[in-house]
CSV table of C-alpha atoms and ligand atoms in Angstrom, one decimal:
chain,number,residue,atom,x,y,z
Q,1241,UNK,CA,0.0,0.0,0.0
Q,1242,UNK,CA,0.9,3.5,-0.4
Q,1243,UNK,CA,3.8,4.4,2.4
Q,1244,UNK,CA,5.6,7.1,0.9
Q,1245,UNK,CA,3.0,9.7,1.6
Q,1246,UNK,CA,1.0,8.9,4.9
Q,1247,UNK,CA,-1.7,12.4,4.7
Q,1248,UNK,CA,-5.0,11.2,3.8
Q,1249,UNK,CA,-6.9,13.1,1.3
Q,1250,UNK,CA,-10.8,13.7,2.3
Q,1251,UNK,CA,-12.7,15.0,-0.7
Q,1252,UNK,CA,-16.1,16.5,-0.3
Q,1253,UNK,CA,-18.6,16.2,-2.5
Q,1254,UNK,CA,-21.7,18.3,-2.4
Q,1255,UNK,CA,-23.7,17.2,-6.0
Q,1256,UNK,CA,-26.1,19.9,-6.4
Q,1257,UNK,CA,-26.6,21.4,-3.3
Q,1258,UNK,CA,-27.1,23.6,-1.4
Q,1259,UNK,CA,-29.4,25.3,-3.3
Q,1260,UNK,CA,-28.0,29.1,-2.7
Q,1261,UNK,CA,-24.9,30.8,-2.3
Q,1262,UNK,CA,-26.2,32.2,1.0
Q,1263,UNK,CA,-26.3,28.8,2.1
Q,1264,UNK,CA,-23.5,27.3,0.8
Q,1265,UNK,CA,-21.5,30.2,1.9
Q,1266,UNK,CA,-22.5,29.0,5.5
Q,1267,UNK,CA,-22.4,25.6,4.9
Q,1268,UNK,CA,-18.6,26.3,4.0
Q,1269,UNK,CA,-17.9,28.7,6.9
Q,1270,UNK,CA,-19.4,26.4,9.4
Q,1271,UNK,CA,-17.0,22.9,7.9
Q,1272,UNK,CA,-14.4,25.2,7.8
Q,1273,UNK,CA,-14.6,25.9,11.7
Q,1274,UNK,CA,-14.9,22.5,12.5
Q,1275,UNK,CA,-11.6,21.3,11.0
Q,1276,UNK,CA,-9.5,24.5,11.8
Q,1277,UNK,CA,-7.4,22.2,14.1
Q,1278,UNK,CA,-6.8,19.8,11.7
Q,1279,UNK,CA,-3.2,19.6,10.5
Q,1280,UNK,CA,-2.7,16.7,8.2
Q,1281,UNK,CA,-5.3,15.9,6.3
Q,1282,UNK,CA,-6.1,17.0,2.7
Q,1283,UNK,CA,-9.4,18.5,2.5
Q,1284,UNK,CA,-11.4,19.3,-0.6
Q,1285,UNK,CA,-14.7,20.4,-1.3
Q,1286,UNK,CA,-16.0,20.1,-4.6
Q,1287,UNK,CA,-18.4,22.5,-5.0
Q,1288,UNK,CA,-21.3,23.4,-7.8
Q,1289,UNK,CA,-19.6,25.7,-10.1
Q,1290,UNK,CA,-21.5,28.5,-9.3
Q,1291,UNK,CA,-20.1,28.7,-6.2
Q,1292,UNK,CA,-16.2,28.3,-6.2
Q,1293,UNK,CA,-15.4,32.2,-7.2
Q,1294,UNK,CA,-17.6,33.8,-3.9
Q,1295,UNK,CA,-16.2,30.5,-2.0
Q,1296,UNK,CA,-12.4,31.2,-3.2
Q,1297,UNK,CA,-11.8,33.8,-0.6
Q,1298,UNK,CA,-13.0,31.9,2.4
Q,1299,UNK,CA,-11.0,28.8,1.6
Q,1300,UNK,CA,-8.0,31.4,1.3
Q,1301,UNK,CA,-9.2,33.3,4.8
Q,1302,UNK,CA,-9.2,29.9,6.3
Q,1303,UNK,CA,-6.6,28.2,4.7
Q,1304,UNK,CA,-7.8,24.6,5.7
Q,1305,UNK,CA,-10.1,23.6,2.9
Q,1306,UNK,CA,-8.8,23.7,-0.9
Q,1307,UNK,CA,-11.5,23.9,-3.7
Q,1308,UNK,CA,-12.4,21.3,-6.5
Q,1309,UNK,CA,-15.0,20.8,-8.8
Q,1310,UNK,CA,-17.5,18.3,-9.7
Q,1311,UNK,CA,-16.8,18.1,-13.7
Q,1312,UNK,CA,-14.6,19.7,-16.2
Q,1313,UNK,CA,-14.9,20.2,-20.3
Q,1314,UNK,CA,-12.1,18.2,-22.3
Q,1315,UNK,CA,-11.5,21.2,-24.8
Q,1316,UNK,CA,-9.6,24.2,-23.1
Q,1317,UNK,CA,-11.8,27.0,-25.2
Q,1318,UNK,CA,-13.7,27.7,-28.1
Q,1319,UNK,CA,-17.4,26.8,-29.4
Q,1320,UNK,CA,-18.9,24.4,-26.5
Q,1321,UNK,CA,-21.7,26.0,-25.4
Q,1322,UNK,CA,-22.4,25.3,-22.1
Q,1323,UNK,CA,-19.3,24.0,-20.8
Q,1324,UNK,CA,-16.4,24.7,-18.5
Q,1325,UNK,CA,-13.0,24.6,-19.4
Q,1326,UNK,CA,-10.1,23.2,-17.1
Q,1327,UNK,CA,-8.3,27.0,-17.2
Q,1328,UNK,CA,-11.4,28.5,-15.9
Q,1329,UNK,CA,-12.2,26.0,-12.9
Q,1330,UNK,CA,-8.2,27.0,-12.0
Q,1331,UNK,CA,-8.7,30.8,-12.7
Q,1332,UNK,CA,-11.7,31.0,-10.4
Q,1333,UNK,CA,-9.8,29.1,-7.5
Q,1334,UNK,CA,-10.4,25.5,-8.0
Q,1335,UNK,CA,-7.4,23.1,-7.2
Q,1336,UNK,CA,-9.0,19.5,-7.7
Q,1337,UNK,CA,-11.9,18.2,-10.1
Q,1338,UNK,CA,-14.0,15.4,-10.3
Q,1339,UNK,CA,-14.1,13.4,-13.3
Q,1340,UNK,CA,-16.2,10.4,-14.3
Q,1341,UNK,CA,-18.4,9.9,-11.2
Q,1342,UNK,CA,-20.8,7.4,-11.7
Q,1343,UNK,CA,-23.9,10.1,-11.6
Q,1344,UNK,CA,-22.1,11.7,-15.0
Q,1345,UNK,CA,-21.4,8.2,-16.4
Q,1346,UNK,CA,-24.7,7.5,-16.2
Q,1347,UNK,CA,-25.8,10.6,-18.1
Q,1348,UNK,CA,-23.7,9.0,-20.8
Q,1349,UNK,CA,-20.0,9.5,-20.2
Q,1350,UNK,CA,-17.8,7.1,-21.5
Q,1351,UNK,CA,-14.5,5.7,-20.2
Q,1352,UNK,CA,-12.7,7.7,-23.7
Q,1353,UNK,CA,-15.0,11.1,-22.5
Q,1354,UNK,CA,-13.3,10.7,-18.9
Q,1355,UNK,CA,-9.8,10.3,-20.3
Q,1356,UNK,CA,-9.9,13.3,-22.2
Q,1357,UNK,CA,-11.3,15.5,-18.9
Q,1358,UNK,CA,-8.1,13.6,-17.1
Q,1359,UNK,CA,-6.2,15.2,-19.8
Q,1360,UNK,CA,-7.6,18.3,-20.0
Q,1361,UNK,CA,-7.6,18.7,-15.9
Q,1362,UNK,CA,-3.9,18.0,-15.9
Q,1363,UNK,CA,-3.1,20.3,-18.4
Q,1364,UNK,CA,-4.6,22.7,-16.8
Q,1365,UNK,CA,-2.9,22.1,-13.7
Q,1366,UNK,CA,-5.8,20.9,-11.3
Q,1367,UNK,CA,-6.1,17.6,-9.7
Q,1368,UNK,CA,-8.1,15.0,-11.2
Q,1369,UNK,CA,-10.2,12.8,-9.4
Q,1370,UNK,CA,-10.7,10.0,-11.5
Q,1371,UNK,CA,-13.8,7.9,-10.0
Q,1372,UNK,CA,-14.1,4.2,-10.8
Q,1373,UNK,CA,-16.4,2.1,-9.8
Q,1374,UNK,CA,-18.8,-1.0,-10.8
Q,1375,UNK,CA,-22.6,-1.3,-10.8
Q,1376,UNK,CA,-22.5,-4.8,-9.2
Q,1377,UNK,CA,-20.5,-8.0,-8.3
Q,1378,UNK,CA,-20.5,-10.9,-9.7
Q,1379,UNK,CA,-19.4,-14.4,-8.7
Q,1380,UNK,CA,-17.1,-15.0,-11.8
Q,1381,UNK,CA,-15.4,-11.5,-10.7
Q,1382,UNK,CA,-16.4,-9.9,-13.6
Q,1383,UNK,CA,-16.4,-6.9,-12.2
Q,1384,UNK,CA,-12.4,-6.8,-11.8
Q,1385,UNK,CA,-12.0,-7.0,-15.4
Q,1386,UNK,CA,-14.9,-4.1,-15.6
Q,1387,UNK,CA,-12.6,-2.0,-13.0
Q,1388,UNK,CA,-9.4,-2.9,-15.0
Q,1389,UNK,CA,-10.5,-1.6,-18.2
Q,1390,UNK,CA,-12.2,1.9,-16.7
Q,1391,UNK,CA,-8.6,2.4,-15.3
Q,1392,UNK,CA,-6.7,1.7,-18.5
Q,1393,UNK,CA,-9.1,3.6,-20.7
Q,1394,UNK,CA,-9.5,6.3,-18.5
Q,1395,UNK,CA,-5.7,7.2,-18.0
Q,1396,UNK,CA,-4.8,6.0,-22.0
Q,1397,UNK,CA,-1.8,8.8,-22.3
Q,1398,UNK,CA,-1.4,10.2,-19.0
Q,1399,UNK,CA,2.2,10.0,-18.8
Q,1400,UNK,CA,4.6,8.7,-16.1
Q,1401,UNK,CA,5.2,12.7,-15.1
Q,1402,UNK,CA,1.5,13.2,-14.1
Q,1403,UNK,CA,-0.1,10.0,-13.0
Q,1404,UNK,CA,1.3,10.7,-9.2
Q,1405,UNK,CA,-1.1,14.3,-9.6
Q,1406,UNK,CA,-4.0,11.7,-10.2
Q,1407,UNK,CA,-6.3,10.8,-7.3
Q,1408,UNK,CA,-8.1,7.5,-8.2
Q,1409,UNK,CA,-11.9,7.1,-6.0
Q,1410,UNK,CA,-13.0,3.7,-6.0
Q,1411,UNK,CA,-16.5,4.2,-5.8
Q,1412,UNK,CA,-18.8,0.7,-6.0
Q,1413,UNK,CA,-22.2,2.0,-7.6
Q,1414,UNK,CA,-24.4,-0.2,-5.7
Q,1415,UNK,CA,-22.5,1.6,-2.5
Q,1416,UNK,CA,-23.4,5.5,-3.1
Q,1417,UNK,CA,-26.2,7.5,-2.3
Q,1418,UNK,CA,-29.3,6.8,0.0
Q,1419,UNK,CA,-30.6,3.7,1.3
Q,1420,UNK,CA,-27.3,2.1,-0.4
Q,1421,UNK,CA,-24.6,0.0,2.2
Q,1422,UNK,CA,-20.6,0.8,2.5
Q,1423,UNK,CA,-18.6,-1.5,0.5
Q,1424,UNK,CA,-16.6,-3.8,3.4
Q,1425,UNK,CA,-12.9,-2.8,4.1
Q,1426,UNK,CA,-11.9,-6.1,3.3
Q,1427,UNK,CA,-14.0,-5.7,0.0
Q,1428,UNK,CA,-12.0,-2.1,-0.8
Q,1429,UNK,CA,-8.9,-3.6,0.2
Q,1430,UNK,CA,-8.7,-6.4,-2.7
Q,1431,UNK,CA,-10.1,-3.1,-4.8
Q,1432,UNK,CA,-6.8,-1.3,-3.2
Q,1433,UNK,CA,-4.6,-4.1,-4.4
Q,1434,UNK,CA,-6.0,-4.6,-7.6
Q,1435,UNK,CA,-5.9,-0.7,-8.8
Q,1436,UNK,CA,-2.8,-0.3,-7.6
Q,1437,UNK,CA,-1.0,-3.6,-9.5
Q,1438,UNK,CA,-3.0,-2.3,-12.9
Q,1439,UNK,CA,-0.9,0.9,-11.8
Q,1440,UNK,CA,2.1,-0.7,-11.3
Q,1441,UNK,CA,2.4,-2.8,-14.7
Q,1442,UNK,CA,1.5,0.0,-16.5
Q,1443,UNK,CA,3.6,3.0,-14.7
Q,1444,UNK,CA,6.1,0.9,-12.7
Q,1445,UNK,CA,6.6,0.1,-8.7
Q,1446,UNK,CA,8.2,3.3,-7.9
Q,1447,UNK,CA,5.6,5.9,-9.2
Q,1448,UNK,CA,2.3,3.9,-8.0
Q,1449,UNK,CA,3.4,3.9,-4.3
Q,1450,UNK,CA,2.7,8.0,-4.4
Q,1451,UNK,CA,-0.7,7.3,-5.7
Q,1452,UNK,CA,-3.2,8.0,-3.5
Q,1453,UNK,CA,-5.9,4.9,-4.1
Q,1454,UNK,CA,-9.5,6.1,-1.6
Q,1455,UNK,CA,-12.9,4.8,-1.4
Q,1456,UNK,CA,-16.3,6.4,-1.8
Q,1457,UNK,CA,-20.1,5.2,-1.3
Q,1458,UNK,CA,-21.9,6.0,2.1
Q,1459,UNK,CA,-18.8,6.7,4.0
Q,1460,UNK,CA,-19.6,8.3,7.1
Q,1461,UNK,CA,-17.7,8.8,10.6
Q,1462,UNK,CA,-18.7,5.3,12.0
Q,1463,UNK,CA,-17.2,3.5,8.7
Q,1464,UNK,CA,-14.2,5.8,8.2
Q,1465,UNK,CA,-11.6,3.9,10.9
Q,1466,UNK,CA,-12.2,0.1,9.0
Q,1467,UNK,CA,-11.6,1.3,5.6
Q,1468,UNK,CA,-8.3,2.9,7.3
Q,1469,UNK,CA,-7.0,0.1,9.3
Q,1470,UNK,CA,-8.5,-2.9,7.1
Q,1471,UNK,CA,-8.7,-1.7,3.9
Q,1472,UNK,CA,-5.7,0.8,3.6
Q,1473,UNK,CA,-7.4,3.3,2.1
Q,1474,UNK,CA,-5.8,6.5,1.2
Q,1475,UNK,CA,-8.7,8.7,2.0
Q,1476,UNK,CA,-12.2,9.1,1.1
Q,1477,UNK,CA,-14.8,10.4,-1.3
Q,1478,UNK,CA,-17.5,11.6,0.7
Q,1479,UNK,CA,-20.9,12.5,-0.6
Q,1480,UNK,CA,-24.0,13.1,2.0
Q,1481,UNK,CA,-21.9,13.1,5.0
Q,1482,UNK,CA,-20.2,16.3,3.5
Q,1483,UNK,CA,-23.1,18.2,3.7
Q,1484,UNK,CA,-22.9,17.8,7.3
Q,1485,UNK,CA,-19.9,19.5,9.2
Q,1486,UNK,CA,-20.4,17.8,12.2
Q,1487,UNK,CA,-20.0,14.2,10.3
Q,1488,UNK,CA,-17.6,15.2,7.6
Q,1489,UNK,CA,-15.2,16.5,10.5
Q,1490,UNK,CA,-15.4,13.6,12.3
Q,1491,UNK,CA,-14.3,11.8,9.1
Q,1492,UNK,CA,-11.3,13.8,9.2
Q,1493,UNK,CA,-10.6,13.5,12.7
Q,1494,UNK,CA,-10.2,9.7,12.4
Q,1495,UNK,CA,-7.9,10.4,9.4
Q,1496,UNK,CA,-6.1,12.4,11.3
Q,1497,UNK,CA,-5.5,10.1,14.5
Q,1498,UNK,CA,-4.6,7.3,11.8
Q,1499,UNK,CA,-1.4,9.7,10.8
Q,1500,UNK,CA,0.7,9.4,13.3
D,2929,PEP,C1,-20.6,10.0,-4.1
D,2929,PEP,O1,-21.6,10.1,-4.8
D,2929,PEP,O2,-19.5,10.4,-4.5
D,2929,PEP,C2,-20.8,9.4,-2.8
D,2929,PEP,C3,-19.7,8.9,-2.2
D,2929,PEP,O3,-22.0,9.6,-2.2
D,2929,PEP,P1,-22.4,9.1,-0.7
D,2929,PEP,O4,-21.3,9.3,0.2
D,2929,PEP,O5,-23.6,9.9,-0.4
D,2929,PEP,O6,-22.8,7.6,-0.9
């Protein structure tokens, strides 16, 4: 597992909410309070885009929390109406984005649309936080082979300089959102294993050990310390419980304790 670099990572994600800056600017003042002792834990919050410029300042003030977004356009300008272009996510203060969670995969995203939005995010200097993930298991393992080729597709061309920069989430589908279970630790940790030796053939040894390899899907503060101890886990992907400062604190206090 990855020793080089002990700091866990803690990645917020807040989908589409809250549903006004007013609110998300208290919803970020109030996590903010609640980790200012916090010392060495990476923590991200991916916000709407709407919301990163008014946002930027208060991560600055506060200096605990850096900024990401939840998706990013694979061209860097022109005629794409609608989009977002890595070099604007990074102009208005963002420092991490999303890419291929399983809510935009759904909406149609394929492995080859992912890769270029890794791409695109590393050129533009922002993290990218390249979610993977199955729909369900099966009892030929099946679903290894599924993770195996969303790795390889999704980092086709990424080169030995920049895969380090690249945060991979393994997020089970069947574990995210409401009413869903965790995965097991022991369940992430063969994940853990498997990501990192499709990592390691293709980048070598060396490089893969600074790879930080965490789990998403209905992580909260009572599940946090099992995918640490058992399942190595590099951080975490958080979705509800990051809505909640009390819970998505607590989260990061147990990362913390496990950095010793
Ligand atoms: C997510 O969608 O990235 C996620 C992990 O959600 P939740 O924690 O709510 O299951």
């Amino acid at each position: 597992m990855s020793k080089k670099i002990a700091k866990k990572i803690v990645v917020g994600n807040w989908k589409m909410n809250p549903l006004s800056l007013k609110e998300a600017e208290k919803l970020f003042i109030n996590i903010a309070k609640s980790v200012s002792n916090f010392k060495k834990t990476g923590i991200i919050v991916c916000l709407p885009f709407l919301y990163l410029e008014k946002l930027k300042s208060t991560s600055q003030r506060t200096k605990k929390i850096s900024l990401g977004a939840q998706d990013v356009f694979w061209e860097d300008a022109g005629a794409y109406t609608g989009e977002i272009s890595g070099d604007m996510l990074y102009d208005i203060g963002a420092k991490y984005v999303i890419v291929g969670h399983s809510e935009r995969r759904e909406m149609g995203e394929s492995n080859n649309d992912v890769n270029k939005k890794v791409k695109a995010a590393i050129r533009a200097g922002l993290v990218p936080v390249l979610c993977v993930g199955e729909s369900m298991r099966d009892k030929n393992h099946e679903y290894l082979n599924f993770i195996k080729t969303q790795v390889i597709e999704c980092l086709n061309g990424v080169s030995k300089n920049f895969i380090s920069k690249v945060i991979i989430a393994y997020e089970p589908i069947w574990a995210i959102g409401k009413g869903a279970y965790p995965a097991t630790p022991e369940e992430f940790r063969e994940m853990n294993i498997f990501i990192r030796k499709i990592l390691s053939d293709k980048f070598g040894v060396k490089i893969v050990e600074d790879i930080k390899i965490i789990y998403g899907g209905s992580v909260d503060e009572k599940n946090t310390e099992g995918f640490i101890k058992a399942g190595y886990a590099d951080g975490f992907l958080v979705g509800r419980a990051s809505l909640n400062p009390k819970k998505f604190s607590e989260i990061i206090k147990i990362c913390e304790a496990s950095d010793k």
